[in-house]
Coordinates of C-alpha atoms and ligand atoms in Angstrom, one line a residue:
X1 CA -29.4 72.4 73.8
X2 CA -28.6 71.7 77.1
X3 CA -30.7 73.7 79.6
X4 CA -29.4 72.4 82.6
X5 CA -27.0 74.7 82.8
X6 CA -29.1 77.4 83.8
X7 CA -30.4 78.2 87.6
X8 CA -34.0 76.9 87.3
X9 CA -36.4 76.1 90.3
X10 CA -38.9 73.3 89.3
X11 CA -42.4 73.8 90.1
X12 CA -44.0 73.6 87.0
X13 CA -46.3 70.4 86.1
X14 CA -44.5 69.3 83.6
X15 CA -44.8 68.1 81.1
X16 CA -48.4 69.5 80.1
X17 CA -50.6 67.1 78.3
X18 CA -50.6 67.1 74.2
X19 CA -54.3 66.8 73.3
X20 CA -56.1 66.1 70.3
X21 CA -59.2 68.2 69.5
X22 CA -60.9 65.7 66.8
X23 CA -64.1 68.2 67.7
X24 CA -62.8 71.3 67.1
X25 CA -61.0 70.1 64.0
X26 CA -64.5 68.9 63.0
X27 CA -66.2 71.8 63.3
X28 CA -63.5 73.7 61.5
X29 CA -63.7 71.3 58.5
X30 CA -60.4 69.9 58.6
X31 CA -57.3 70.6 60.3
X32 CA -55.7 68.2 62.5
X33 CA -55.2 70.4 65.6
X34 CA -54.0 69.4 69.3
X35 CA -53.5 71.3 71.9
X36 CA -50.1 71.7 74.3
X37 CA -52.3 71.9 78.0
X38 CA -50.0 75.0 79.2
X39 CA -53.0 76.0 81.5
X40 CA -52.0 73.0 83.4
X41 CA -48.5 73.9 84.4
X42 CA -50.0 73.8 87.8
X43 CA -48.8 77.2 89.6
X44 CA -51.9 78.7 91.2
X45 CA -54.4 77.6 88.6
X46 CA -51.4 77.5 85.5
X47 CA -50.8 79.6 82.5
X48 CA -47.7 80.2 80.2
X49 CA -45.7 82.3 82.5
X50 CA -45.2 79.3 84.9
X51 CA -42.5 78.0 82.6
X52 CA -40.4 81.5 82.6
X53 CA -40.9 81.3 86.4
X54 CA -38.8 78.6 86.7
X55 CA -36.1 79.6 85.4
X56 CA -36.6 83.5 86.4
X57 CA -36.8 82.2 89.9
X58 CA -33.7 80.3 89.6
X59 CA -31.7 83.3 88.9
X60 CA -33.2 84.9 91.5
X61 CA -32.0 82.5 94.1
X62 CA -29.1 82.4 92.2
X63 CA -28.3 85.9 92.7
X64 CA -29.1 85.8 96.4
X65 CA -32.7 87.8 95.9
X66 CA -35.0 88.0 98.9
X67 CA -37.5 90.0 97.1
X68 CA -38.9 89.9 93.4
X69 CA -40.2 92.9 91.8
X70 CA -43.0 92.5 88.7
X71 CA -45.8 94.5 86.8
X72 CA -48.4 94.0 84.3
X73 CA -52.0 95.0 84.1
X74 CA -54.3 95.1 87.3
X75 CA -55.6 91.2 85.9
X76 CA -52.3 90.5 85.3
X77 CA -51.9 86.8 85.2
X78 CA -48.1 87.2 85.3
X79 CA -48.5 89.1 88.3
X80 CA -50.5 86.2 90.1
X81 CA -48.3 83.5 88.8
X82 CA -45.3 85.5 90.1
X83 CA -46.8 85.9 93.5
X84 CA -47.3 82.4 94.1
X85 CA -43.8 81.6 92.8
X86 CA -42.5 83.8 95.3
X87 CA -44.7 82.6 97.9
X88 CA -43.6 79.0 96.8
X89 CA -40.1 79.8 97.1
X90 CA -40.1 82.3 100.4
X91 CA -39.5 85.4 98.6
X92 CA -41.1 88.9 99.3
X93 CA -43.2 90.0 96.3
X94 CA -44.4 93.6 94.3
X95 CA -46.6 93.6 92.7
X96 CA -47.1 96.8 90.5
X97 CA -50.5 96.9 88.5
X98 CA -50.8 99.3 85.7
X99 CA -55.1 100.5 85.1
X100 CA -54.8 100.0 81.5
X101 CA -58.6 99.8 81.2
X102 CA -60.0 103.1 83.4
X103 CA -62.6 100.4 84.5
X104 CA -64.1 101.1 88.0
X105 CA -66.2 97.4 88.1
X106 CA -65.3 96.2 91.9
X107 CA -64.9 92.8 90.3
X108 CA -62.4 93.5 87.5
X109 CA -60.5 95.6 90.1
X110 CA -60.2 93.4 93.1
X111 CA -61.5 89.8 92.3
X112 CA -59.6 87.1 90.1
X113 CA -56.2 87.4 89.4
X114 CA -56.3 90.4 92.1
X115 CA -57.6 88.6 94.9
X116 CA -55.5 85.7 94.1
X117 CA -52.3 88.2 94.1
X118 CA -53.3 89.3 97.9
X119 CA -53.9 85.7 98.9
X120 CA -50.3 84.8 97.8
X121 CA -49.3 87.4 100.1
X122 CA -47.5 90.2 97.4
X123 CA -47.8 93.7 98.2
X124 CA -49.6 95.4 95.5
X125 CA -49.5 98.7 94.3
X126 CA -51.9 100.0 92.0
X127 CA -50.6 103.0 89.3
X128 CA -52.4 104.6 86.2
X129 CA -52.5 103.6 83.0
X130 CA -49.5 105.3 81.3
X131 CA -46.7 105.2 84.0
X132 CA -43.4 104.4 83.5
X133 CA -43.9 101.0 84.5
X134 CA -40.1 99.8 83.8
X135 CA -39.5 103.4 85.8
X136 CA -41.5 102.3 88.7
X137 CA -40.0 98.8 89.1
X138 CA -36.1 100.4 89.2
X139 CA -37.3 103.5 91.5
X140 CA -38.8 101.2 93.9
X141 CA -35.8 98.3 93.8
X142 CA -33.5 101.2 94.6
X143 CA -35.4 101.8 97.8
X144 CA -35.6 98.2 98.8
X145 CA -31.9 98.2 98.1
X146 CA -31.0 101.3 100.5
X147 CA -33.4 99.1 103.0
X148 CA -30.9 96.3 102.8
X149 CA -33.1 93.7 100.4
X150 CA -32.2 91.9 97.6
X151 CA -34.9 92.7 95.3
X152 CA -34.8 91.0 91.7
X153 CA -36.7 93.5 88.7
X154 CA -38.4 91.0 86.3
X155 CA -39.9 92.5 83.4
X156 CA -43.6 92.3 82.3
X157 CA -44.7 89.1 81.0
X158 CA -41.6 87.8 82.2
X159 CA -40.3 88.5 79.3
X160 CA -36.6 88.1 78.6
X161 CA -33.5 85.9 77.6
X162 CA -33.9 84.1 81.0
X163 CA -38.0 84.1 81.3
X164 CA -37.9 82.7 77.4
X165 CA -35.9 79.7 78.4
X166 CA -39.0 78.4 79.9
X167 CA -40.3 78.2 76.3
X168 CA -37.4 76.9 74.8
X169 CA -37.7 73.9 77.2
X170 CA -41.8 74.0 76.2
X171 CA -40.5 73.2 72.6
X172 CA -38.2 70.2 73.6
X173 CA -41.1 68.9 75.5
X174 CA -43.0 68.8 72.5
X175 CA -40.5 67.6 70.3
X176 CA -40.3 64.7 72.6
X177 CA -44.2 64.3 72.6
X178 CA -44.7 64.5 69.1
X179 CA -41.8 62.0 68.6
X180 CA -43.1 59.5 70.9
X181 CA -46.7 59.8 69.6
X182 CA -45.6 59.9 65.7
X183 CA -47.0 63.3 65.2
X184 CA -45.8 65.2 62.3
X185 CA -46.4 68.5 62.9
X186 CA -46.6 71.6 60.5
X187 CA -47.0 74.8 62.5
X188 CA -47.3 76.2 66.3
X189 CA -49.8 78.5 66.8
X190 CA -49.9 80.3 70.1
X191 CA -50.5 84.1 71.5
X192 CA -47.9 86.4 71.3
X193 CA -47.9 89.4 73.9
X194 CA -44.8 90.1 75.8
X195 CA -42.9 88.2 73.3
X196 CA -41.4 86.0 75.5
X197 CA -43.5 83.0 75.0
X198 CA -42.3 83.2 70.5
X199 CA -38.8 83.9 71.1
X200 CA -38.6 81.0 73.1
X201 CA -40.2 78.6 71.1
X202 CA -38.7 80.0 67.7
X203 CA -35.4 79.9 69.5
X204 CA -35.6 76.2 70.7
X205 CA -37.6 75.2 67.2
X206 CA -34.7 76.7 65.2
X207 CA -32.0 75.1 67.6
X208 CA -32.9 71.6 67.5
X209 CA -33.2 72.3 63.6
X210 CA -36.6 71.2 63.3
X211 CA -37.8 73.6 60.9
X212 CA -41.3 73.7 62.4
X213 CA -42.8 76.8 61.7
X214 CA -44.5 79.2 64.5
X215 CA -47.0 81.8 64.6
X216 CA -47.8 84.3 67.3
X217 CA -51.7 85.8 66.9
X218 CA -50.8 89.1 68.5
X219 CA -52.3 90.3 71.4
X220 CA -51.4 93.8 71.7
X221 CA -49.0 95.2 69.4
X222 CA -49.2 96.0 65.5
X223 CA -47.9 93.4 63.6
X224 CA -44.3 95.1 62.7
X225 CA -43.7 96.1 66.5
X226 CA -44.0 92.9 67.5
X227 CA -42.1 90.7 65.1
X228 CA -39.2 93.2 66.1
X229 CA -39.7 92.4 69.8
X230 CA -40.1 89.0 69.6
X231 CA -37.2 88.8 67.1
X232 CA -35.2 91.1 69.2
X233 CA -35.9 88.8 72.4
X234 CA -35.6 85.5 69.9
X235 CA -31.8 86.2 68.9
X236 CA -31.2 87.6 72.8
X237 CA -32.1 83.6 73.7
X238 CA -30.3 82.3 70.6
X239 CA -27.4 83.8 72.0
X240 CA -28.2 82.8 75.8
X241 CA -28.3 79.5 74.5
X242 CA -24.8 79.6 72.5
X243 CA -26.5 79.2 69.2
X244 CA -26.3 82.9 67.7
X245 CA -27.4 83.5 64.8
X246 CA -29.7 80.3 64.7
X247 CA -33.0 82.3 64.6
X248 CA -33.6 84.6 61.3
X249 CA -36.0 87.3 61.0
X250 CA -38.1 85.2 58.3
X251 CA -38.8 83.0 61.5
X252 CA -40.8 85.5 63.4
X253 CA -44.4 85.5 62.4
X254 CA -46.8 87.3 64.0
X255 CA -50.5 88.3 62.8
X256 CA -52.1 90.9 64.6
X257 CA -54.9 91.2 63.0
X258 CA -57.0 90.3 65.4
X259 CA -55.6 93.1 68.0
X260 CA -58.7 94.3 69.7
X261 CA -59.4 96.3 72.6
X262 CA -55.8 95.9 74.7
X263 CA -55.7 93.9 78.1
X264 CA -59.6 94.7 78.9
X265 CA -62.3 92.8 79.6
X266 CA -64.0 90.1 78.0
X267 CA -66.5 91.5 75.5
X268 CA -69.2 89.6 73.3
X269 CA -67.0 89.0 70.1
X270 CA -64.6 86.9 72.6
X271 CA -67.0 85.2 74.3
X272 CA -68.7 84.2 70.8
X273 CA -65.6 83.1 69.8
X274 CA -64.2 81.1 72.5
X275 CA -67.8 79.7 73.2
X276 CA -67.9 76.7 70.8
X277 CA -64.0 76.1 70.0
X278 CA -63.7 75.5 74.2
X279 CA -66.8 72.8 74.3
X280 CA -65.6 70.8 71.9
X281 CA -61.9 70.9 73.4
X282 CA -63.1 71.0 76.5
X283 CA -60.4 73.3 77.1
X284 CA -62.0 76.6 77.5
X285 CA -59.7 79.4 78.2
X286 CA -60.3 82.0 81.0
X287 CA -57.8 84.5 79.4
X288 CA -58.6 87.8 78.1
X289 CA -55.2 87.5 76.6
X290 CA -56.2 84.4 74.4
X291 CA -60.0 86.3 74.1
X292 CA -58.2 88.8 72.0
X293 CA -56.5 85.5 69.8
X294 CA -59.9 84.1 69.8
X295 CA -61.4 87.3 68.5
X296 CA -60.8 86.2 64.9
X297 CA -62.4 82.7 64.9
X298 CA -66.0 83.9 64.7
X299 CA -64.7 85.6 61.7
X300 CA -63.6 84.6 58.1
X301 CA -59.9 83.8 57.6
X302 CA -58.7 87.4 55.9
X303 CA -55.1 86.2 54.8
X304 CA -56.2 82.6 53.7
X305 CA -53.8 81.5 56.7
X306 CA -54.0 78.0 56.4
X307 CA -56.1 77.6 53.5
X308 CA -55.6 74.1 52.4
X309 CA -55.4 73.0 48.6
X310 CA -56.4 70.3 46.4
X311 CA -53.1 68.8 44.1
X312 CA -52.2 66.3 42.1
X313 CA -49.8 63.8 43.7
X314 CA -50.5 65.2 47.3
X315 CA -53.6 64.2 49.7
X316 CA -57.0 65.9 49.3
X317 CA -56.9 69.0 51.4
X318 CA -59.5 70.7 53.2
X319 CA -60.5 73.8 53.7
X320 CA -59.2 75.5 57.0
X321 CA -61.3 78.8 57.2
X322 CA -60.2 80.7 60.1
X323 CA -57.2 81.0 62.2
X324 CA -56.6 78.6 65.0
X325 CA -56.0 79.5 68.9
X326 CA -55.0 77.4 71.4
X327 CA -52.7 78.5 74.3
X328 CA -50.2 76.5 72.0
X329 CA -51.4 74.9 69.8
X330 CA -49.9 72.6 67.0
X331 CA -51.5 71.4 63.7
X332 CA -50.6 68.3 62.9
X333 CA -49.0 67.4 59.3
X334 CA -51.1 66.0 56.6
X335 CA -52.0 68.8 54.1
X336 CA -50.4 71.1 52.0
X337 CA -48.8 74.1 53.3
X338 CA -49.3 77.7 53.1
X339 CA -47.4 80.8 54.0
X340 CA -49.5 82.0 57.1
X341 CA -49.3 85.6 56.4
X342 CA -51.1 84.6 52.8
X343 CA -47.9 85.3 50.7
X344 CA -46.9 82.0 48.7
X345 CA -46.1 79.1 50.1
X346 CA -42.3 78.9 51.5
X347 CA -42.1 74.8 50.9
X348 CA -43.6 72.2 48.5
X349 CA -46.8 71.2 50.2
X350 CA -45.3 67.6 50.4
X351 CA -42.0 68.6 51.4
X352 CA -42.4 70.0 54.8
X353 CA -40.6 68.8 57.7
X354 CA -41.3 66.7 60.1
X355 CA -40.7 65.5 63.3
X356 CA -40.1 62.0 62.7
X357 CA -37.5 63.2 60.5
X358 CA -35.5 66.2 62.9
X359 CA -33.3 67.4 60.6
X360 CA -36.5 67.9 57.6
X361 CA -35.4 71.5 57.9
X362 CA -36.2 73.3 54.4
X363 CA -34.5 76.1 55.2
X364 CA -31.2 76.8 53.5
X365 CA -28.8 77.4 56.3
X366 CA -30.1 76.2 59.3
Ligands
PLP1 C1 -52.4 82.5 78.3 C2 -51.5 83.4 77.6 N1 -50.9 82.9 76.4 C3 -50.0 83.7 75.8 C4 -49.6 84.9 76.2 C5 -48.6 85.7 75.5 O1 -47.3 85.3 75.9 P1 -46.1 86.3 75.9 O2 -46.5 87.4 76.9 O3 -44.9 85.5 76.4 O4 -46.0 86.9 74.6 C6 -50.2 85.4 77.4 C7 -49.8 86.8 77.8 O5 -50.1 87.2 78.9 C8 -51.1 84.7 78.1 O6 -51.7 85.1 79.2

């Protein structure tokens, strides 16, 4: 896949660091796990959308934009990442900042991610939870537009064909990573909101016919909604990319059973959960987003996600007991393999694919 055919601006740190958490997979009882450092890409403290802002921002310029237009929640960390790329690049920024939570604490509604919007320099307007969000963005480029700007609408999340290129490079650079360290790996585990951050990956996992499996630990939406999104958005890349048809349905995954209160605040479950998985990482997440992903590790594995077996003619397996999180994280290969929705196993647990061997792909097809 050749990606350097799309506008792209590079101010991403890249690439992030590929990690190993022998702790974490201690205190889980087995797993391999390492972690893909995407809260270092560097853009005003990092996060996932950085990556979609390169190439979002390249389109921008590309089109001749002098303003950018985005939304998300009032903590949005979108919104901030998108304020510093436009204050990077010398572009006007709105910010539009839905109240999804109804909270009236001073610091939830002017410190963080809020302050950090201001100190970019974005205008920000602040709506109501349940405005037409979409509505608002096109309402208020039309009236830049009879101003004489160039504003350029980017969807929440940064979420689409161009914003999910950022991810499709983010699975090239760990292709390359894994290859260069000898890392087999067996899944991708990340969390899936705006669906950008799946599509992309699925869509550059599939294309370089790697047959690495992905799951998203939903955020947000029911399970159903948002493998239709992300699959929606996944073939909408494949096709961006000149590979249509490359991404099935079967290779959107998403468990969202750990969908708790939406985009609010921390609470006590998150906390518990994200308290001893970050110490022995040492990468401790700030994000309510991945709070909600972490909401299921202080709790039994339901689905028996990646419950490992004991076979004949195949290493002893341990036990993993409860769903991983990591902003994206990747397990590495050395145990057998189970369906991570809990339905039977889609490969021989010694016949998986690897990265040392690209083209391992199981799949018939692809
Ligand atoms: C740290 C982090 N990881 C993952 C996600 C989900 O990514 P996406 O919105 O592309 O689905 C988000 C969403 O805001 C996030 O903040």
């Amino acid at each position: 896949m050749n990606l350097s055919r799309f506008a792209r601006r590079h101010f991403a740190h890249l690439p992030t660091p590929l990690e190993r958490l022998p702790r974490l997979s201690a205190h889980l009882g087995g797993p391999q796990i390492w972690i893909k450092r995407d809260d270092c890409t560097g853009l005003s403290t990092g996060g996932n959308k950085t990556r979609k802002l390169e190439f979002l921002m390249g389109d921008a310029r590309e089109q001749g934009a002098d303003t950018v237009i985005t939304q998300g929640a009032t903590q949005s960390n979108h919104a901030r990442q998108t304020a510093a790329a436009t204050a990077r690049l010398g572009l006007d920024c709105h910010l539009l900042l839905e109240d999804r939570t109804g909270s009236e604490d001073p610091e939830y509604n002017h410190s963080g991610n809020v302050l950090l919007d201001q100190l970019h320099g974005a205008t920000v307007s602040r709506l109501p939870g349940g405005t037409d969000m979409d509505g608002e963005m096109s309402a208020l480029a039309e009236r830049l537009s009879g101003e004489g700007r160039k504003p350029y609408v980017i969807p929440g999340g940064g979420s689409n064909e161009i914003g999910a290129l950022g991810y499709v490079n983010a699975a090239l650079e760990l292709l390359t990573q894994a290859n260069d360290m000898d890392l087999r790996i067996d899944h991708v585990i990340h969390a899936t909101g705006s669906s950008g951050t799946q599509a992309g990956l699925v869509a550059g996992l599939t294309g370089a016919r790697t047959g690495v499996p992905v799951l998203g630990i939903g955020v947000s939406a029911p399970r159903e909604e948002q493998e239709r999104d992300v699959f929606a958005l996944a073939e909408r890349t494949a096709d961006r990319l000149g590979i249509t048809g490359a991404v099935t349905r079967a290779d959107i995954v998403v468990n969202s059973d750990y969908v708790g209160t939406r985009l609010r605040h921390s609470h006590g479950r998150h906390v518990r959960g994200r308290r001893p998985r970050g110490a022995p990482g040492g990468a401790a997440s700030r994000s309510r987003v991945l709070g909600q992903g972490h909401g299921g590790v202080d709790r039994p594995d339901p689905q028996g996600a990646f419950r490992a077996r004991r076979q004949r003619g195949v290493p002893a397996h341990r036990r993993q007991r409860r769903p991983l999180r990591v902003p994206l994280g990747v397990r590495r290969r050395g145990g057998g393999y189970m369906n991570p929705v809990g339905g039977a196993s889609t490969r021989p647990a010694d016949a998986g694919p690897s990265l040392s061997a690209p083209c391992g792909c199981a799949r018939a097809g692809r």
